[in-house]
Amino acid sequence: MFQRLFQWLDERLGLTSIHDVVLDRKVPKVNWWFTLGSASLFLFLLQGVTGIFLTVYYVPSPDHAYDSVQYIMNEVRFGWLIRGIHHWGATLMVLVVFIHMLRTFFYAAYKYPRELTWLSGVVLLLATLGMGFTGYLLPWNQRAYWATTVGTEIPGTIPLIGPFVTSVLRGGADLSALTLARFFAVHIWFLPAVIAATIGLHLYLVIRLGISHIPDEND
Amino acid sequence: MPNSPKMTRRQFVTVIGAGLSAIMGTIVGLPAIGYLLSPALEKQKGESWIPLGALEKYPLNQPTLFTFTRAKKHGWEKTVTSYGVFVLRTSETQVRVFSNVCTHLSCRVNWKEEVQEYVCPCHDGHFAIDGAIVSGPQPRPLDEYQTKIEDGNLFIFLKEA
Ligand code: HEM
Ligand code: FES
């Protein structure tokens, strides 16, 4: 019965061939460092799920952001857990993505024909850091406020266009409700969309080109 | 690793993988349900006697609207809810107090002097002076509050849902 159902679906959806292409790939002899890309993917999904849950109670307005976070932490059942996972997962994701980059760098996995995998990886790293930067403001506490004041001031030192960049980031000359709202939008819509699409490209390339082997004396 | 007769390496990894996923799914999934339901599970029990002032200021046999507000905490915000009650003094010492919330779908009823009925503007529900149903879609008479009189002052017992 179950077999028949599976066969029916498989014939139409091509589940077996998806499985064969995506999971049943030939890989060279690898080590634990090669798990970090999958770990990055897992953390991205985990951040996505916990982030969606946080938006149930979080309000991106200067009047309510801080209080809504306090509410999540102190009153919502398991709010501390959901926020805790999102909070520590964010730091962990930056770390894991970075070490994943180091591993591909030290194993020279960025060389022909994997240049585009590396370049899409660069986009992923920058977008991941962008997630950290925009997410940091959202609790709207003292640390968030001043970190963003400083963080948006830094591009202000670029010659000529600096002040303009700062006011684009802030949505005006000062940190305000507009800053919070646009950081929120970038944090939950723009960057996740960029990351999701780029992960698609990145993994397509990984599957298409196969994993590189660990460099040996012949390389 | 020598081949085990009981299980291949691949089966072992599949089982462990599925097991770990199930455990992690439960650890995150069950709290997530509680997280979503949280506000609905909160019991906000507010029971109190609300003072409506001296009984004698209410005219005899004429429903008089008394309004008051109660502040309630909803999440991170205090929300002020208004209440309206009709005080119907039936004798020197006797009084009945009705909620102005229509028992149909919670619009607020008004006392219409001309027809001597409470009329709901939403679906034309009519209630008699004692709260009984006259006509309309409402399933039950107007809700009535428990009252007490202390030193000539009227109180009603308010239970907040
Ligand atoms: C959200 C962030 C990222 C995710 C989800 C991700 C995911 C993955 C996965 C699943 C693999 C398969 C092999 C492995 O796991 O080691 C991989 C390979 C690779 N990644 Fe990433 N990655 C991310 C960021 C980066 C960054 C920042 C770089 C470098 C700038 C990078 C460069 C590469 C390269 C060159 C490969 C090919 C490795 C090979 O063929 O041996 N990735 N990535
Ligand atoms: S709500 Fe009053 S008649 Fe429908």
GROMACS .gro file of C-alpha atoms and ligand atoms in nm, chain A residues 25 28 30 33-42 44 93 96-98 100-105 107-111 114-126 128 195 199 202-203 205-207 209-213, ligand 1:
model
   98
   25ARG     CA    1   2.645   1.193  -0.487
   28PRO     CA    2   3.593   1.215  -0.225
   30VAL     CA    3   3.639   1.404   0.332
   33TRP     CA    4   3.532   2.029   0.810
   34PHE     CA    5   3.320   1.938   0.509
   35THR     CA    6   3.007   1.934   0.724
   36LEU     CA    7   3.016   2.308   0.788
   37GLY     CA    8   2.829   2.403   0.471
   38SER     CA    9   2.540   2.179   0.573
   39ALA     CA   10   2.567   2.319   0.924
   40SER     CA   11   2.536   2.671   0.778
   41LEU     CA   12   2.227   2.562   0.589
   42PHE     CA   13   2.076   2.409   0.901
   44PHE     CA   14   1.993   2.941   0.830
   93MET     CA   15   2.582   3.101   1.213
   96VAL     CA   16   3.010   2.847   1.118
   97VAL     CA   17   2.979   3.028   0.784
   98PHE     CA   18   3.315   3.190   0.846
  100HIS     CA   19   3.324   2.705   0.627
  101MET     CA   20   3.485   2.978   0.421
  102LEU     CA   21   3.821   2.916   0.585
  103ARG     CA   22   3.792   2.545   0.507
  104THR     CA   23   3.722   2.606   0.137
  105PHE     CA   24   4.002   2.860   0.136
  107TYR     CA   25   4.165   2.339   0.083
  108ALA     CA   26   4.185   2.566  -0.224
  109ALA     CA   27   3.831   2.461  -0.313
  110TYR     CA   28   3.770   2.801  -0.473
  111LYS     CA   29   3.982   2.721  -0.778
  114ARG     CA   30   3.448   2.645  -0.843
  115GLU     CA   31   3.506   3.021  -0.873
  116LEU     CA   32   3.135   3.091  -0.883
  117THR     CA   33   3.075   2.876  -0.578
  118TRP     CA   34   3.326   3.093  -0.397
  119LEU     CA   35   3.175   3.416  -0.528
  120SER     CA   36   2.824   3.316  -0.430
  121GLY     CA   37   2.978   3.225  -0.095
  122VAL     CA   38   3.107   3.579  -0.064
  123VAL     CA   39   2.752   3.706  -0.113
  124LEU     CA   40   2.633   3.460   0.153
  125LEU     CA   41   2.897   3.574   0.403
  126LEU     CA   42   2.819   3.943   0.350
  128THR     CA   43   2.491   3.676   0.686
  195ILE     CA   44   2.040   3.438   0.118
  199ILE     CA   45   2.205   2.926  -0.126
  202HIS     CA   46   2.557   2.780  -0.423
  203LEU     CA   47   2.416   2.432  -0.372
  205LEU     CA   48   2.701   2.452  -0.810
  206VAL     CA   49   2.815   2.219  -0.532
  207ILE     CA   50   2.594   1.942  -0.673
  209LEU     CA   51   3.057   2.033  -0.982
  210GLY     CA   52   3.092   1.783  -0.699
  211ILE     CA   53   3.300   1.834  -0.388
  212SER     CA   54   3.670   1.894  -0.435
  213HIS     CA   55   3.909   1.652  -0.275
  381HEM     C1   56   2.482   3.082   0.436
  381HEM     C2   57   2.605   3.048   0.410
  381HEM     C3   58   2.655   2.922   0.336
  381HEM     C4   59   2.590   2.801   0.316
  381HEM     C5   60   2.450   2.760   0.362
  381HEM     C6   61   2.684   2.717   0.241
  381HEM     C7   62   2.658   2.586   0.204
  381HEM     C8   63   2.751   2.502   0.142
  381HEM     C9   64   2.743   2.357   0.131
  381HEM    C10   65   2.628   2.270   0.188
  381HEM    C11   66   2.853   2.313   0.064
  381HEM    C12   67   2.893   2.166   0.038
  381HEM    C13   68   3.033   2.130   0.093
  381HEM    C14   69   3.057   2.163   0.238
  381HEM     O1   70   2.960   2.159   0.315
  381HEM     O2   71   3.171   2.195   0.274
  381HEM    C15   72   2.930   2.431   0.027
  381HEM    C16   73   3.048   2.430  -0.049
  381HEM    C17   74   3.126   2.542  -0.080
  381HEM     N1   75   3.112   2.668  -0.026
  381HEM    FE1   76   2.959   2.727   0.091
  381HEM     N2   77   2.798   2.790   0.214
  381HEM    C18   78   2.786   2.913   0.271
  381HEM    C19   79   2.881   3.016   0.268
  381HEM    C20   80   3.003   3.014   0.197
  381HEM    C21   81   3.104   3.117   0.199
  381HEM    C22   82   3.098   3.242   0.287
  381HEM    C23   83   3.204   3.078   0.111
  381HEM    C24   84   3.329   3.151   0.073
  381HEM    C25   85   3.340   3.281   0.052
  381HEM    C26   86   3.165   2.951   0.053
  381HEM    C27   87   3.234   2.882  -0.042
  381HEM    C28   88   3.212   2.750  -0.077
  381HEM    C29   89   3.289   2.676  -0.176
  381HEM    C30   90   3.407   2.728  -0.260
  381HEM    C31   91   3.235   2.545  -0.177
  381HEM    C32   92   3.282   2.426  -0.264
  381HEM    C33   93   3.365   2.336  -0.175
  381HEM    C34   94   3.411   2.213  -0.248
  381HEM     O3   95   3.366   2.187  -0.360
  381HEM     O4   96   3.494   2.144  -0.187
  381HEM     N3   97   3.042   2.914   0.108
  381HEM     N4   98   2.868   2.544   0.076
   0.00000   0.00000   0.00000
